[in-house]
Amino acid sequence: MSEEEKKTSYHLLFDEDTGELTPKTEKDKDGKWNLKEIQDFATATNGRPFEDSVIDEIIESFEVDDNNNLLFSGFYQMYYMQTVSEPEETLKDFQKQMAATTPSDVDMQDANENNVEKGIIDTLDASKIKIALEECKILVIGAGGLGCEILKNLALTGFKQIHVIDMDTIDLSNLNRQFLFRKKDIGKSKAMVAAEFVMSRVPGVQVTPYFGKIQDKDDEYYKQFQLIICGLDSVEARRWINAKVIEMVDEDDMEHTWKPLIDGGTEGFKGQARIILPTITSCYECSLDMLSKPTTFPICTIANTPRLPEHCIEWASVLEWPRVWGSKKYDTDNPEDINWLYQQALTRAKQFNITGVTYSLTQGVVKNIIPAIASTNAIIAGDAGVYTYTFEHQKKPECPVCGNESKTAELDKDITVDQLIEYLTERSDT
């Protein structure tokens, strides 16, 4: 086994008779690491070997089940060996982490009520964690750049029952970051291909795909999951699933109707991950005013004095399209519509000696596309899986989805539905 393979093979067990750290799997028998090799590895990664006390603690921390399989896999060994700071301090941090201080469903039934109130929970039973991961059913909404990362993370963490929904098909432009897809998959369903790929690479995982809209599913479908994770690129889709999980809550049947929602999103080099606990924390609707506003241009500029290629594209979509096509709306996913806008914008640009109008730019402006970056997806997917609060967003009492504030409005009894909608739209407090 090469040195590089040794550095990535952390599934090791300690043999008290031989003093060797041996691989977990049969196929890696040639990769036994004795204590000297562990110290050599520590020296290579940390600049000095581990102290004897650290080695002893590492050995004691290896937990195995009845079949001598590691329950805490390679993550914790990597946590020790790859630290670039003080190994001894890292060990202390790890021991605090092992003595979990966050309540968990797998041990809540056995927890002492007084300790729970104080925020103290006994060390979690590793076997219970393993069983909980296998029995937990998770829904991933979105199988794009962020969704691919989330699916990979869940499968490798130990979750066995995963469902995924996505209404999109695979495009050539997806392949630079959506690593579950290949060129041969272009045109196929993202959900279908992602599910097939994950199951082929991670034995024992069952990924159930659905090629369609989240709105196609009823309440009973969503109630089967213990957790819902979103990797969406649409505000409207986020608003819909946010409203759905809150709408489903039944105080008389919280066990089956209360579904935590983890929402992740990326925008270029920026991203966020947050957890929404229906009826407890603020919901997605509460934070809509924090969203960045789309870039707009003054009508007088795009109509009379365009200076940028974007001005020409806006002119084609906002002014020229309705002049030619009337009330018909263009389809941002229809290549023919996008090409028509591109040709009109190109003609407009030539009239004003403006360069830079391209098909891809036209598509980006019309669809408000922001470049997606693989590294950002990876970081936010990690945050969505190992979530920590940076701040808690306050609930809005007047939120139309999760708030309970009511307001009275006097309306004419003969008002139509369209007039009512227009009235509510114009009111700043609705």
Coordinates of C-alpha atoms in Angstrom, one line a residue:
M1 CA 0.0 0.0 0.0
S2 CA 1.4 3.4 -1.0
E3 CA 1.9 6.2 1.5
E4 CA -1.0 8.2 -0.1
E5 CA -3.3 5.2 0.3
K6 CA -2.2 4.9 4.0
K7 CA -3.1 8.5 4.6
T8 CA -6.7 7.9 3.3
S9 CA -7.2 4.5 4.9
Y10 CA -8.5 5.3 8.4
H11 CA -10.8 2.3 9.0
L12 CA -8.3 0.7 11.5
L13 CA -8.6 -1.5 14.5
F14 CA -6.0 -2.0 17.3
D15 CA -4.7 -5.5 17.9
E16 CA -3.6 -5.7 21.5
D17 CA -1.5 -8.9 20.9
T18 CA 0.5 -7.6 18.0
G19 CA 0.5 -3.9 18.7
E20 CA -0.7 -3.2 15.2
L21 CA -3.6 -1.1 13.8
T22 CA -5.3 -3.3 11.3
P23 CA -7.7 -2.4 8.5
K24 CA -11.4 -2.9 8.9
T25 CA -12.0 -4.6 5.6
E26 CA -10.5 -7.9 4.2
K27 CA -9.3 -6.2 1.0
D28 CA -7.0 -3.9 3.0
K29 CA -5.1 -6.6 5.0
D30 CA -1.9 -5.5 3.4
G31 CA -2.3 -2.1 4.9
K32 CA -1.6 -2.8 8.6
W33 CA -0.2 0.1 10.5
N34 CA 1.9 -0.5 13.6
L35 CA 2.4 2.2 16.2
K36 CA 5.7 3.3 14.5
E37 CA 4.0 3.9 11.2
I38 CA 1.3 5.9 13.0
Q39 CA 4.0 8.1 14.6
D40 CA 5.7 8.5 11.2
F41 CA 2.4 9.6 9.8
A42 CA 1.9 12.0 12.7
T43 CA 5.3 13.5 12.1
A44 CA 4.6 13.9 8.4
T45 CA 1.3 15.7 9.0
N46 CA 1.9 17.6 12.3
G47 CA 5.7 18.1 12.3
R48 CA 6.2 15.9 15.3
P49 CA 5.0 12.5 16.6
F50 CA 2.1 12.1 19.0
E51 CA 2.8 11.8 22.7
D52 CA 2.4 8.4 24.2
S53 CA -0.6 9.6 26.2
V54 CA -2.3 10.7 22.9
I55 CA -1.7 7.3 21.3
D56 CA -3.2 5.6 24.4
E57 CA -6.3 7.8 24.2
I58 CA -6.7 7.2 20.5
I59 CA -6.6 3.4 21.0
E60 CA -9.1 3.7 23.9
S61 CA -11.4 5.8 21.7
F62 CA -11.8 3.2 19.0
E63 CA -15.3 1.8 19.5
V64 CA -16.3 -1.5 17.8
D65 CA -19.4 -3.5 17.6
D66 CA -19.9 -7.3 18.0
N67 CA -18.3 -7.9 14.6
N68 CA -15.3 -5.7 15.3
N69 CA -16.5 -3.1 12.9
L70 CA -15.8 0.6 13.7
L71 CA -18.9 2.5 14.6
F72 CA -17.2 5.9 14.4
S73 CA -15.6 5.1 11.0
G74 CA -12.6 7.1 9.8
F75 CA -13.8 10.6 10.6
Y76 CA -12.5 10.7 14.1
Q77 CA -9.1 9.1 13.3
M78 CA -8.7 11.7 10.6
Y79 CA -9.7 14.3 13.2
Y80 CA -6.7 13.2 15.3
M81 CA -4.1 12.6 12.6
Q82 CA -4.6 15.5 10.2
T83 CA -4.8 18.3 12.8
V84 CA -2.4 21.1 12.0
S85 CA -2.5 22.5 15.5
E86 CA -1.6 20.8 18.8
P87 CA -2.7 17.1 18.8
E88 CA -3.2 17.0 22.5
E89 CA -5.6 20.0 22.4
T90 CA -7.4 18.4 19.5
L91 CA -7.8 15.3 21.6
K92 CA -9.5 17.3 24.4
D93 CA -11.9 18.9 21.9
F94 CA -12.7 15.5 20.5
Q95 CA -13.5 14.1 24.0
K96 CA -15.9 17.0 24.6
Q97 CA -17.5 16.2 21.3
M98 CA -17.9 12.6 22.1
A99 CA -19.7 13.5 25.4
A100 CA -22.5 15.0 23.3
T101 CA -24.2 18.0 25.0
T102 CA -26.9 18.2 22.4
P103 CA -30.2 16.3 23.0
S104 CA -30.6 13.5 20.4
D105 CA -33.7 11.5 19.5
V106 CA -31.8 8.3 19.9
D107 CA -31.2 8.8 23.6
M108 CA -33.9 11.2 24.7
Q109 CA -36.0 8.3 26.1
D110 CA -33.3 7.3 28.5
A111 CA -32.2 10.9 29.4
N112 CA -32.7 12.2 32.9
E113 CA -35.3 15.0 32.9
N114 CA -33.3 17.2 35.2
N115 CA -30.2 16.8 33.2
V116 CA -32.1 17.6 30.0
E117 CA -33.3 20.9 31.5
K118 CA -29.7 21.7 32.3
G119 CA -28.6 20.9 28.8
I120 CA -26.6 17.8 30.0
I121 CA -27.1 14.5 28.1
D122 CA -25.2 11.3 28.7
T123 CA -22.7 10.1 26.2
L124 CA -24.6 8.8 23.1
D125 CA -24.7 5.0 22.5
A126 CA -22.8 4.4 19.3
S127 CA -25.0 1.4 18.4
K128 CA -28.1 3.5 18.8
I129 CA -26.7 6.1 16.5
K130 CA -25.9 3.5 13.8
I131 CA -29.5 2.1 14.0
A132 CA -31.0 5.6 14.0
L133 CA -29.1 6.5 10.8
E134 CA -30.3 3.3 9.1
E135 CA -33.9 3.8 10.1
C136 CA -34.1 7.6 9.4
K137 CA -35.8 8.5 6.2
I138 CA -34.6 11.7 4.6
L139 CA -35.9 13.7 1.7
V140 CA -33.5 15.8 -0.4
I141 CA -35.2 18.4 -2.6
G142 CA -33.0 19.3 -5.6
A143 CA -30.3 17.2 -7.3
G144 CA -28.2 20.0 -8.8
G145 CA -24.9 21.3 -7.6
L146 CA -25.8 21.5 -3.9
G147 CA -28.1 18.5 -4.1
C148 CA -25.3 16.2 -5.5
E149 CA -23.1 17.2 -2.5
I150 CA -25.9 16.6 0.0
L151 CA -26.7 13.2 -1.4
K152 CA -23.1 12.2 -1.3
N153 CA -22.6 13.4 2.3
L154 CA -25.8 11.6 3.5
A155 CA -24.9 8.3 1.9
L156 CA -21.3 8.3 3.2
T157 CA -22.5 9.4 6.7
G158 CA -24.5 6.2 7.0
F159 CA -28.1 7.1 6.1
K160 CA -29.7 4.2 4.3
Q161 CA -33.1 5.6 3.2
I162 CA -32.9 8.7 1.0
H163 CA -35.5 10.1 -1.3
V164 CA -34.7 12.8 -3.9
I165 CA -37.0 15.1 -6.0
D166 CA -35.9 17.2 -8.9
M167 CA -37.8 18.4 -12.0
D168 CA -34.8 19.2 -14.1
T169 CA -32.8 17.3 -16.7
I170 CA -29.0 17.2 -17.1
D171 CA -27.4 19.8 -19.3
L172 CA -23.8 20.0 -20.5
S173 CA -23.2 23.1 -18.4
N174 CA -23.9 21.0 -15.2
L175 CA -21.0 18.6 -15.6
N176 CA -18.3 20.9 -14.3
R177 CA -19.6 20.7 -10.7
Q178 CA -22.5 18.2 -10.5
F179 CA -20.2 15.2 -10.2
L180 CA -22.9 12.5 -10.1
F181 CA -23.5 13.0 -13.8
R182 CA -21.5 12.1 -16.9
K183 CA -21.7 13.3 -20.5
K184 CA -23.8 10.2 -21.4
D185 CA -26.4 11.4 -19.0
I186 CA -27.2 14.6 -20.8
G187 CA -31.0 15.0 -21.2
K188 CA -31.8 12.5 -18.5
S189 CA -33.6 13.2 -15.2
K190 CA -31.2 14.6 -12.5
A191 CA -33.0 12.7 -9.7
M192 CA -33.0 9.4 -11.5
V193 CA -29.3 9.5 -12.5
A194 CA -28.2 10.8 -9.1
A195 CA -30.1 8.0 -7.3
E196 CA -28.6 5.3 -9.6
F197 CA -25.1 6.7 -9.2
V198 CA -25.1 6.9 -5.4
M199 CA -26.5 3.4 -5.0
S200 CA -23.9 2.0 -7.4
R201 CA -21.1 3.6 -5.3
V202 CA -22.4 3.2 -1.8
P203 CA -23.6 -0.4 -1.2
G204 CA -26.6 -0.7 1.2
V205 CA -28.0 2.7 0.5
Q206 CA -31.5 3.0 -1.1
V207 CA -32.1 6.2 -2.9
T208 CA -35.6 6.7 -4.3
P209 CA -35.9 9.3 -7.0
Y210 CA -38.9 11.3 -8.2
F211 CA -38.7 13.2 -11.5
G212 CA -41.2 16.0 -11.1
K213 CA -42.3 19.0 -9.1
I214 CA -42.5 19.1 -5.3
Q215 CA -46.1 20.4 -5.7
D216 CA -47.1 17.0 -7.2
K217 CA -46.8 15.3 -3.8
D218 CA -49.4 15.4 -1.1
D219 CA -49.1 15.7 2.7
E220 CA -48.9 12.0 3.3
Y221 CA -45.8 11.8 1.1
Y222 CA -43.9 14.5 3.2
K223 CA -45.1 13.0 6.5
Q224 CA -43.1 9.8 5.9
F225 CA -39.8 11.6 6.4
Q226 CA -37.9 12.5 9.6
L227 CA -36.0 15.3 7.9
I228 CA -36.2 17.4 4.7
I229 CA -33.1 19.0 3.2
C230 CA -33.4 21.6 0.4
G231 CA -30.8 22.3 -2.2
L232 CA -33.0 24.5 -4.3
D233 CA -32.3 27.4 -6.7
S234 CA -35.7 28.9 -6.6
V235 CA -37.2 31.3 -4.1
E236 CA -40.8 30.2 -5.0
A237 CA -40.0 26.5 -4.4
R238 CA -38.5 27.3 -1.0
R239 CA -41.5 29.3 -0.1
W240 CA -43.8 26.4 -1.1
I241 CA -42.0 23.7 0.9
N242 CA -41.6 26.1 3.9
A243 CA -45.4 26.7 3.9
K244 CA -46.1 23.0 3.5
V245 CA -44.1 21.8 6.5
I246 CA -45.8 24.5 8.7
E247 CA -49.2 23.7 7.3
M248 CA -48.8 20.0 8.1
V249 CA -48.1 20.5 11.8
D250 CA -50.8 19.0 14.0
E251 CA -50.2 19.7 17.7
D252 CA -52.1 16.5 18.6
D253 CA -49.8 14.4 16.4
M254 CA -46.4 16.1 16.4
E255 CA -44.5 12.8 16.0
H256 CA -45.9 12.3 12.5
T257 CA -46.6 15.8 11.3
W258 CA -43.6 17.9 12.6
K259 CA -40.8 17.9 10.1
P260 CA -37.6 19.9 10.5
L261 CA -36.4 21.6 7.4
I262 CA -32.8 22.4 6.5
D263 CA -32.4 24.9 3.7
G264 CA -29.2 25.5 1.9
G265 CA -28.4 27.8 -1.0
T266 CA -25.4 29.2 -2.9
E267 CA -24.8 32.3 -5.0
G268 CA -21.3 32.5 -6.5
F269 CA -18.8 32.5 -3.7
K270 CA -21.6 33.1 -1.1
G271 CA -23.9 30.7 0.5
Q272 CA -26.0 29.9 3.6
A273 CA -27.5 26.9 5.5
R274 CA -30.2 27.2 8.1
I275 CA -32.6 25.0 10.0
I276 CA -36.3 25.7 10.2
L277 CA -38.2 24.1 13.0
P278 CA -41.9 24.6 12.1
T279 CA -43.8 26.7 14.6
I280 CA -40.7 27.1 16.8
T281 CA -38.1 29.1 14.8
S282 CA -38.5 31.8 12.2
C283 CA -39.5 30.3 8.8
Y284 CA -38.2 31.1 5.4
E285 CA -41.0 33.6 4.8
C286 CA -39.8 35.7 7.8
S287 CA -36.5 36.4 6.1
L288 CA -37.7 37.3 2.5
D289 CA -36.7 40.9 3.1
M290 CA -33.0 39.8 3.5
L291 CA -32.9 38.5 -0.1
S292 CA -30.8 40.5 -2.5
K293 CA -33.0 42.4 -5.0
P294 CA -32.5 41.5 -8.7
T295 CA -30.6 44.0 -10.8
T296 CA -32.9 46.4 -12.7
F297 CA -32.3 49.2 -15.2
P298 CA -34.2 52.4 -15.8
I299 CA -36.7 52.1 -18.6
C300 CA -35.6 55.4 -20.1
T301 CA -32.0 54.1 -20.3
I302 CA -32.8 50.9 -22.0
A303 CA -35.3 52.6 -24.4
N304 CA -33.2 55.6 -25.4
T305 CA -29.6 55.5 -24.4
P306 CA -28.3 51.9 -23.9
R307 CA -24.7 51.7 -22.8
L308 CA -24.2 48.1 -21.8
P309 CA -24.9 44.8 -23.5
E310 CA -27.3 44.1 -20.6
H311 CA -29.3 47.2 -21.5
C312 CA -29.8 45.7 -25.0
I313 CA -31.0 42.4 -23.6
E314 CA -33.3 44.1 -21.2
W315 CA -34.7 46.1 -24.1
A316 CA -35.4 43.0 -26.1
S317 CA -37.1 41.2 -23.2
V318 CA -39.0 44.1 -21.5
L319 CA -40.0 46.3 -24.5
E320 CA -39.5 44.5 -27.8
W321 CA -41.0 41.1 -26.9
P322 CA -44.4 42.4 -25.7
R323 CA -44.5 44.8 -28.7
V324 CA -44.1 41.8 -31.1
W325 CA -45.8 39.0 -29.2
G326 CA -48.3 40.8 -27.1
S327 CA -49.5 39.1 -24.0
K328 CA -47.6 35.9 -24.7
K329 CA -44.8 35.4 -22.2
Y330 CA -41.4 34.1 -23.2
D331 CA -40.2 30.8 -21.7
T332 CA -36.7 31.1 -20.2
D333 CA -36.2 27.4 -20.7
N334 CA -37.1 27.5 -24.4
P335 CA -34.0 27.8 -26.6
E336 CA -36.2 29.3 -29.4
D337 CA -37.4 32.1 -27.2
I338 CA -33.9 32.8 -25.8
N339 CA -32.5 32.9 -29.3
W340 CA -35.1 35.4 -30.5
L341 CA -34.3 37.7 -27.6
Y342 CA -30.5 37.2 -28.4
Q343 CA -31.0 38.2 -32.1
Q344 CA -33.0 41.3 -31.2
A345 CA -30.5 42.3 -28.5
L346 CA -27.7 41.8 -31.0
T347 CA -29.4 44.0 -33.6
R348 CA -30.0 46.7 -30.9
A349 CA -26.4 46.6 -29.8
K350 CA -25.1 47.1 -33.3
Q351 CA -27.2 50.2 -33.7
F352 CA -25.5 51.8 -30.7
N353 CA -22.0 50.3 -31.3
I354 CA -22.2 48.1 -28.2
T355 CA -20.2 44.9 -28.0
G356 CA -20.5 41.9 -25.7
V357 CA -24.0 40.6 -26.4
T358 CA -23.8 36.8 -26.5
Y359 CA -26.3 33.9 -26.3
S360 CA -25.0 32.9 -22.9
L361 CA -25.2 36.4 -21.6
T362 CA -28.7 36.8 -22.9
Q363 CA -29.7 33.6 -21.1
G364 CA -28.0 34.7 -17.9
V365 CA -29.7 38.1 -17.9
V366 CA -33.2 36.8 -18.7
K367 CA -33.0 33.9 -16.2
N368 CA -31.0 36.0 -13.6
I369 CA -28.4 33.3 -13.6
I370 CA -25.5 33.6 -11.1
P371 CA -22.4 31.5 -11.8
A372 CA -22.3 28.3 -9.7
I373 CA -19.0 27.3 -8.0
A374 CA -18.3 23.7 -7.0
S375 CA -16.3 24.6 -3.8
T376 CA -19.1 26.8 -2.6
N377 CA -21.6 23.9 -3.0
A378 CA -19.3 21.6 -1.1
I379 CA -19.0 24.0 1.8
I380 CA -22.7 24.7 2.1
A381 CA -23.6 21.1 1.8
G382 CA -21.3 20.4 4.8
D383 CA -23.0 23.2 6.7
A384 CA -26.4 21.6 5.8
G385 CA -25.2 18.3 7.3
V386 CA -23.3 19.5 10.4
Y387 CA -25.4 22.6 11.2
T388 CA -24.4 25.3 13.7
Y389 CA -26.1 28.6 14.4
T390 CA -24.4 31.8 13.6
F391 CA -27.4 33.8 14.6
E392 CA -31.1 33.1 15.2
H393 CA -33.5 35.0 12.9
Q394 CA -36.5 36.2 14.9
K395 CA -40.0 35.2 13.9
K396 CA -42.2 37.8 12.5
P397 CA -45.6 37.9 14.3
E398 CA -47.2 39.2 11.1
C399 CA -45.6 36.6 8.8
P400 CA -48.4 35.3 6.5
V401 CA -47.2 31.7 6.7
C402 CA -46.1 31.0 10.3
G403 CA -47.3 34.1 12.2
N404 CA -50.6 34.1 14.1
E405 CA -51.3 37.9 13.9
S406 CA -54.7 38.7 12.3
K407 CA -55.8 41.9 10.6
T408 CA -59.2 43.2 9.7
A409 CA -60.0 44.7 6.3
E410 CA -63.3 46.2 5.2
L411 CA -64.2 45.1 1.7
D412 CA -67.1 45.6 -0.7
K413 CA -69.3 42.5 -0.6
D414 CA -69.3 42.5 -4.4
I415 CA -65.5 42.4 -4.8
T416 CA -64.1 39.8 -7.2
V417 CA -61.3 37.4 -6.5
D418 CA -59.0 39.3 -8.9
Q419 CA -59.8 42.5 -7.1
L420 CA -59.1 40.9 -3.7
I421 CA -55.7 39.7 -4.9
E422 CA -54.8 43.1 -6.3
Y423 CA -55.9 44.7 -3.1
L424 CA -53.7 42.4 -1.0
T425 CA -50.8 42.9 -3.4
E426 CA -50.9 46.7 -3.0
R427 CA -51.1 46.6 0.8
S428 CA -47.6 47.0 2.2
D429 CA -48.6 45.2 5.4
T430 CA -49.7 41.9 3.8

